[in-house]
Short mmCIF file of C-alpha atoms and ligand atoms in Angstrom, two decimals:
data_model
loop_
_atom_site.label_atom_id
_atom_site.label_comp_id
_atom_site.label_asym_id
_atom_site.label_seq_id
_atom_site.Cartn_x
_atom_site.Cartn_y
_atom_site.Cartn_z
CA MET A 1 112.60 110.26 96.79
CA THR A 2 110.16 110.62 99.44
CA ALA A 3 108.11 107.51 98.54
CA ASN A 4 107.81 106.15 101.87
CA SER A 5 107.14 109.41 104.02
CA ARG A 6 103.45 109.66 104.12
CA PRO A 7 102.13 110.42 107.62
CA ILE A 8 100.16 107.44 108.08
CA SER A 9 100.69 104.18 109.97
CA PRO A 10 101.57 101.67 107.60
CA PRO A 11 98.97 99.10 106.59
CA THR A 12 99.85 95.31 107.09
CA LEU A 13 99.56 94.48 103.18
CA SER A 14 100.41 96.38 100.18
CA VAL A 15 98.85 94.88 96.96
CA VAL A 16 100.86 96.35 93.83
CA ILE A 17 98.93 95.90 90.15
CA PRO A 18 100.70 96.79 87.10
CA CYS A 19 97.81 98.02 84.76
CA TYR A 20 98.69 98.73 80.96
CA ASN A 21 95.31 99.11 78.69
CA GLU A 22 93.38 97.47 81.35
CA GLY A 23 90.15 99.89 81.43
CA GLU A 24 87.85 97.01 80.56
CA ASN A 25 88.78 95.26 84.00
CA VAL A 26 89.28 97.89 86.53
CA ALA A 27 85.78 97.48 87.63
CA LEU A 28 85.60 93.55 87.59
CA LEU A 29 89.30 93.75 89.49
CA PHE A 30 87.72 95.64 92.16
CA ALA A 31 84.47 94.22 92.34
CA ARG A 32 87.03 90.44 93.53
CA LEU A 33 89.54 92.04 95.05
CA MET A 34 88.37 94.26 97.50
CA PRO A 35 86.11 91.63 99.18
CA ALA A 36 88.64 89.39 99.11
CA LEU A 37 91.19 91.90 100.83
CA ASP A 38 88.22 93.01 103.39
CA ALA A 39 87.92 89.40 104.43
CA LEU A 40 91.63 89.05 105.15
CA GLY A 41 90.94 91.11 108.47
CA VAL A 42 94.60 93.29 107.87
CA THR A 43 94.86 96.69 107.11
CA PHE A 44 95.58 97.13 103.20
CA GLU A 45 96.53 99.55 100.41
CA VAL A 46 96.00 98.63 96.91
CA ILE A 47 98.53 100.41 94.39
CA CYS A 48 97.65 100.28 90.82
CA ILE A 49 100.32 101.91 88.34
CA ASN A 50 99.14 102.92 85.19
CA ASP A 51 102.18 102.18 82.76
CA GLY A 52 101.22 104.40 80.16
CA SER A 53 98.13 102.93 78.79
CA LYS A 54 96.45 104.10 75.70
CA ASP A 55 92.96 103.72 76.83
CA ASN A 56 90.73 105.05 79.91
CA THR A 57 92.77 102.92 82.22
CA LEU A 58 93.32 106.01 84.34
CA GLU A 59 89.93 107.20 84.49
CA ARG A 60 88.44 104.10 85.62
CA LEU A 61 90.81 104.08 88.18
CA LEU A 62 90.32 107.43 89.41
CA GLU A 63 86.79 106.50 89.01
CA ALA A 64 87.26 103.10 91.50
CA GLN A 65 88.98 105.88 93.83
CA LYS A 66 86.32 107.48 94.52
CA GLY A 67 85.12 106.69 98.04
CA GLU A 68 87.70 104.16 98.32
CA GLY A 69 90.17 105.42 100.79
CA ARG A 70 92.71 102.34 100.26
CA LEU A 71 93.24 103.05 96.66
CA ARG A 72 96.60 104.65 95.50
CA ILE A 73 97.06 105.43 91.61
CA ILE A 74 100.38 106.00 90.29
CA ASP A 75 100.41 107.29 86.75
CA LEU A 76 103.60 106.91 84.57
CA SER A 77 104.51 109.52 82.23
CA ARG A 78 104.71 106.63 79.44
CA ASN A 79 104.84 102.79 78.58
CA PHE A 80 107.79 101.38 80.91
CA GLY A 81 106.92 97.99 80.55
CA LYS A 82 105.72 95.62 83.61
CA GLU A 83 108.87 95.11 85.09
CA LYS A 84 109.36 98.59 85.56
CA ALA A 85 105.81 99.50 86.43
CA LEU A 86 106.17 96.76 89.21
CA SER A 87 109.10 98.18 90.45
CA ALA A 88 107.39 101.54 90.76
CA GLY A 89 104.81 100.20 92.81
CA LEU A 90 107.32 98.27 95.07
CA PHE A 91 108.88 101.53 95.46
CA HIS A 92 106.29 103.35 96.59
CA SER A 93 104.12 100.63 98.74
CA LEU A 94 104.27 100.68 102.46
CA GLY A 95 102.89 97.26 103.76
CA GLN A 96 104.54 95.10 105.71
CA ALA A 97 103.81 92.70 103.25
CA VAL A 98 103.93 93.49 99.40
CA VAL A 99 101.92 91.12 96.93
CA PRO A 100 102.37 92.26 93.28
CA MET A 101 99.75 90.74 91.17
CA ASP A 102 98.00 91.24 87.54
CA ALA A 103 95.08 93.28 86.86
CA ASP A 104 93.25 90.97 84.69
CA LEU A 105 92.50 88.58 87.46
CA GLN A 106 94.59 85.58 86.33
CA HIS A 107 95.91 85.78 90.00
CA PRO A 108 93.20 84.84 92.18
CA PRO A 109 92.96 87.55 95.23
CA GLU A 110 91.71 84.87 97.40
CA ALA A 111 95.01 83.22 97.08
CA ILE A 112 96.29 86.39 99.30
CA ALA A 113 95.05 84.64 102.42
CA ASP A 114 97.18 81.73 102.18
CA MET A 115 100.31 83.50 101.60
CA LEU A 116 99.51 85.87 104.48
CA ALA A 117 99.35 82.36 106.88
CA LYS A 118 102.75 81.36 105.63
CA TRP A 119 103.93 84.88 106.16
CA ARG A 120 102.95 84.48 109.67
CA GLU A 121 104.27 81.21 110.30
CA GLY A 122 107.97 83.38 109.33
CA PHE A 123 108.53 83.02 105.40
CA GLU A 124 109.67 86.04 103.79
CA VAL A 125 108.70 85.06 100.43
CA VAL A 126 105.65 83.32 99.54
CA PHE A 127 105.77 82.58 95.85
CA ALA A 128 102.48 81.08 94.23
CA ARG A 129 102.51 78.16 92.14
CA ARG A 130 100.36 77.58 89.41
CA ASP A 131 99.10 74.14 89.16
CA ALA A 132 98.43 74.27 85.32
CA ARG A 133 99.48 76.85 82.52
CA THR A 134 96.36 77.66 81.69
CA GLY A 135 95.40 80.05 78.63
CA GLN A 136 98.93 79.03 77.14
CA SER A 137 99.43 77.51 73.57
CA THR A 138 101.88 74.41 73.26
CA SER A 139 104.28 76.61 71.73
CA GLU A 140 104.54 79.18 74.30
CA LYS A 141 104.56 76.08 76.92
CA LEU A 142 107.52 75.02 74.85
CA PHE A 143 109.37 78.23 74.81
CA ALA A 144 108.95 78.74 78.55
CA LYS A 145 110.47 75.22 79.08
CA GLY A 146 113.33 76.11 76.88
CA PHE A 147 114.39 79.44 78.13
CA TYR A 148 113.93 77.60 81.96
CA TRP A 149 116.00 75.07 80.90
CA VAL A 150 118.79 77.60 79.27
CA PHE A 151 118.81 79.96 82.43
CA ASP A 152 119.20 77.06 84.86
CA HIS A 153 122.53 75.99 82.94
CA LEU A 154 123.77 79.45 82.09
CA SER A 155 123.39 81.33 85.61
CA ASP A 156 123.87 80.84 88.79
CA VAL A 157 120.54 81.74 89.65
CA HIS A 158 117.70 79.12 89.87
CA LEU A 159 114.19 79.96 88.98
CA PRO A 160 111.46 78.35 90.38
CA ARG A 161 108.85 76.43 87.81
CA GLU A 162 105.29 77.43 86.76
CA VAL A 163 105.82 80.78 89.41
CA GLY A 164 105.43 84.37 88.25
CA ASP A 165 105.36 87.64 89.92
CA PHE A 166 102.28 86.37 91.38
CA ARG A 167 104.04 86.62 95.40
CA LEU A 168 104.01 87.64 98.74
CA MET A 169 107.12 89.51 100.10
CA ASP A 170 107.93 90.91 103.27
CA ARG A 171 108.70 94.51 104.04
CA LYS A 172 112.61 93.27 103.97
CA VAL A 173 112.77 91.79 100.65
CA VAL A 174 110.89 94.99 99.04
CA ASP A 175 113.77 97.09 100.52
CA THR A 176 116.49 94.87 99.43
CA ILE A 177 114.61 95.02 96.06
CA ASN A 178 114.38 98.81 96.03
CA SER A 179 117.84 99.36 96.78
CA MET A 180 119.08 97.54 93.57
CA PRO A 181 119.91 100.22 91.23
CA GLU A 182 120.23 98.10 88.14
CA ARG A 183 118.01 99.34 85.45
CA SER A 184 117.60 96.00 83.79
CA ARG A 185 114.67 94.72 85.78
CA PHE A 186 114.06 90.87 85.13
CA MET A 187 112.05 90.49 88.25
CA LYS A 188 111.84 86.83 87.94
CA GLY A 189 115.56 86.48 88.31
CA ILE A 190 116.20 89.45 90.84
CA PHE A 191 113.19 87.97 93.11
CA ALA A 192 115.07 84.48 92.69
CA TRP A 193 118.40 86.01 93.16
CA VAL A 194 117.58 88.03 96.85
CA GLY A 195 116.88 84.89 98.60
CA TYR A 196 115.46 85.06 102.02
CA ARG A 197 113.43 82.12 103.93
CA GLN A 198 110.89 81.18 100.85
CA ALA A 199 107.63 78.98 100.72
CA ALA A 200 105.22 78.18 98.23
CA ILE A 201 101.51 78.07 97.64
CA VAL A 202 99.56 76.50 94.93
CA TYR A 203 96.88 78.62 92.91
CA THR A 204 94.89 77.97 89.80
CA GLN A 205 95.61 80.79 87.20
CA GLY A 206 92.15 81.99 85.60
CA GLU A 207 91.04 83.20 82.33
CA ARG A 208 92.24 87.09 81.54
CA ALA A 209 88.80 88.75 82.56
CA ALA A 210 88.67 90.71 79.50
CA GLY A 211 90.85 92.21 76.66
CA THR A 212 94.02 90.09 75.42
CA THR A 213 97.75 89.43 76.77
CA LYS A 214 99.77 92.56 76.63
CA PHE A 215 102.93 90.80 75.33
CA THR A 216 103.69 90.12 71.70
CA PRO A 217 105.81 86.99 70.88
CA TRP A 218 108.85 89.52 70.11
CA LYS A 219 108.44 91.39 73.37
CA LEU A 220 108.35 87.81 75.01
CA LEU A 221 111.70 87.24 72.98
CA ARG A 222 113.51 90.14 73.88
CA PHE A 223 112.40 89.40 77.52
CA ALA A 224 113.81 86.42 77.59
CA PHE A 225 116.92 87.26 76.18
CA ASP A 226 117.28 90.41 78.46
CA GLY A 227 116.34 87.83 81.52
CA LEU A 228 119.18 85.70 80.14
CA THR A 229 122.03 88.57 79.64
CA SER A 230 121.06 90.20 82.60
CA PHE A 231 121.76 87.01 84.84
CA SER A 232 124.59 85.40 82.98
CA ASN A 233 127.81 86.10 81.36
CA PHE A 234 128.16 82.72 79.54
CA PRO A 235 126.93 84.36 76.11
CA LEU A 236 129.87 86.74 76.55
CA ARG A 237 132.33 84.04 77.54
CA VAL A 238 131.83 81.17 75.56
CA TRP A 239 133.33 82.70 72.38
CA GLY A 240 136.60 82.59 74.20
CA GLY A 241 136.10 78.52 73.97
CA VAL A 242 135.22 78.89 70.78
CA GLY A 243 137.70 80.77 69.21
CA ALA A 244 140.22 78.77 71.22
CA VAL A 245 139.19 75.54 69.47
CA VAL A 246 138.67 76.92 66.06
CA SER A 247 142.40 78.57 66.20
CA SER A 248 144.13 75.28 67.42
CA LEU A 249 141.88 73.58 64.35
CA ALA A 250 143.32 76.46 61.97
CA PHE A 251 146.62 75.84 63.68
CA LEU A 252 146.47 72.41 62.77
CA TYR A 253 145.22 72.71 59.41
CA ILE A 254 147.95 75.21 58.45
CA VAL A 255 150.97 72.78 59.64
CA PHE A 256 149.11 69.97 57.51
CA ARG A 257 149.21 72.54 54.54
CA LEU A 258 152.68 73.61 55.15
CA ILE A 259 154.04 70.06 55.13
CA ARG A 260 151.93 69.23 52.19
CA THR A 261 153.30 71.78 50.26
CA MET A 262 156.90 70.90 51.16
CA ILE A 263 156.25 67.03 50.25
CA TRP A 264 154.07 67.57 47.31
CA GLY A 265 154.78 71.27 45.75
CA VAL A 266 151.82 74.02 45.76
CA ASP A 267 148.69 73.04 43.83
CA VAL A 268 145.83 75.52 43.35
CA PRO A 269 142.68 74.46 43.99
CA GLY A 270 141.38 75.30 47.26
CA TYR A 271 138.84 77.81 46.36
CA GLU A 272 136.18 75.92 48.46
CA SER A 273 138.03 75.69 51.77
CA ILE A 274 139.27 79.13 51.76
CA LEU A 275 135.97 80.20 51.11
CA MET A 276 134.13 77.83 53.84
CA SER A 277 136.89 79.30 56.10
CA VAL A 278 136.21 83.05 55.43
CA LEU A 279 132.26 82.80 55.59
CA PHE A 280 132.66 80.62 58.91
CA LEU A 281 135.01 82.68 60.73
CA GLY A 282 133.23 86.10 59.26
CA GLY A 283 129.95 84.86 60.43
CA ILE A 284 131.09 83.82 64.23
CA GLN A 285 132.78 86.98 64.25
CA LEU A 286 129.78 88.99 63.68
CA LEU A 287 127.53 87.05 66.20
CA THR A 288 130.04 87.74 68.78
CA LEU A 289 130.18 91.39 68.03
CA GLY A 290 126.12 91.33 68.19
CA ILE A 291 126.59 89.43 71.73
CA ILE A 292 129.39 92.03 72.81
CA GLY A 293 126.90 94.78 71.43
CA ASP A 294 124.45 93.57 74.06
CA TYR A 295 126.07 93.76 76.72
CA LEU A 296 127.65 96.63 75.88
CA GLY A 297 124.16 98.48 75.28
CA ARG A 298 123.20 97.25 79.10
CA VAL A 299 126.70 98.63 80.44
CA PHE A 300 125.69 101.94 78.62
CA ASP A 301 121.87 102.23 79.70
CA GLU A 302 123.57 101.45 83.46
CA VAL A 303 126.11 103.90 83.28
CA LYS A 304 123.52 106.59 81.84
CA GLY A 305 122.00 106.17 85.26
CA ARG A 306 118.53 107.28 84.10
CA PRO A 307 115.63 106.77 86.69
CA LEU A 308 113.94 103.33 86.30
CA PHE A 309 110.30 105.01 85.88
CA ILE A 310 109.03 108.83 85.81
CA VAL A 311 105.95 109.31 87.83
CA ARG A 312 104.02 112.05 86.20
CA GLN A 313 101.59 111.97 89.08
CA LEU A 314 100.78 110.36 92.43
CA TYR A 315 96.89 110.39 92.76
CA GLU A 316 96.38 109.65 96.99
CA PRO A 317 93.16 108.66 98.36
CA GLY A 318 93.03 112.02 100.45
CA GLY A 319 94.04 114.47 97.48
CA ASP A 320 96.61 114.27 94.51
CA LYS A 321 100.41 114.43 95.10
CA ASP A 322 102.84 115.21 92.74
CA ALA A 323 105.69 112.99 92.13
N1 UDP B 401 101.36 94.90 81.79
C1 UDP B 401 101.94 96.38 82.23
N2 UDP B 401 102.96 97.22 81.57
C2 UDP B 401 103.17 96.58 80.14
C3 UDP B 401 102.54 94.83 79.58
C4 UDP B 401 101.89 94.42 81.02
O1 UDP B 401 101.89 97.09 83.16
O2 UDP B 401 103.89 96.71 79.14
C5 UDP B 401 100.64 94.80 83.00
C6 UDP B 401 99.17 94.23 82.28
O3 UDP B 401 98.49 95.49 82.36
C7 UDP B 401 98.64 92.95 83.35
C8 UDP B 401 99.95 92.52 83.83
O4 UDP B 401 101.16 93.56 83.32
O5 UDP B 401 97.96 93.66 84.40
C9 UDP B 401 100.25 91.20 82.69
O6 UDP B 401 100.21 91.25 81.50
P1 UDP B 401 99.16 90.35 80.62
O7 UDP B 401 97.85 89.80 81.31
O8 UDP B 401 98.83 90.70 79.31
O9 UDP B 401 100.04 89.12 80.41
P2 UDP B 401 100.06 87.77 80.54
O10 UDP B 401 99.26 86.84 81.46
O11 UDP B 401 99.77 87.21 79.25
O12 UDP B 401 101.43 86.94 80.93
MG1 MG B 402 97.36 88.27 82.18
#
């Protein structure tokens, strides 16, 4: 692919923004983002990825591009989900430092100044930590807490708390991430896994400017499970242990029954114990199969080797360019 072959000198900063049905937010976003970036005094580009929006996001982005030489638009062929859209943006970014952020202004663009300062001190990753989980219900907070707890205990990667995708990454880090071939893009995990010298800044997360969250509870649950299974083999391995314990207990029970039968003879009752063990073991086997199936599905996805995302068209400031 020819992502990095544009004949201009690379800007210092790339801001990467995945957009899905964010038509209402585009004008608001640029009204605040551009002055904030101008104030930084560095060369920059903004890359917006239209993740198969069903509203007028693309038209709005194209309008914003008129007379704005620093906005690049990647139009994906359909909705690939935020993680893949972000990957597309990282892949096409040219900046020496890259900042992914949301289109809904929950990530204040003003915070980028602090990130740049840390980057200049020599840190390769500057993540932005929320000082409060604004705009989240108690159940969402509990879910997040539970997820982090499980993730930390099951995988070797430690996820920093209250940290989303809003961060600054050095070109080295972005190149590393771009070179990772895996199809399952749990970005939080990938960011943590690559390491590098890291620092944090603190920011206050705003309310969504317009529209509603693009994540349904089901999407979030799927996302959490994806994250777990792509960074830990524990759900796959634990059944070996469970199997060992259950079969040891079964063996002891068999010995006990044999001795009992030899001493006291056969007694017919035993319906409940048979039913219980059949149902219990059947349940465990189905569960295990389901988990193995999930990993197998993941292996299948990787083996197919399909592209992570499909670009319908790249809209460069000075004219269109096909992908
Ligand atoms: N997004 C996307 N594709 C999707 C879902 C979301 O590109 O399938 C983008 C969305 O447009 C926004 C960002 O991801 O810029 C974060 O989404 P949202 O604000 O809905 O998530 P929340 O802040 O509620 O976690
Ligand atoms: Mg949001």
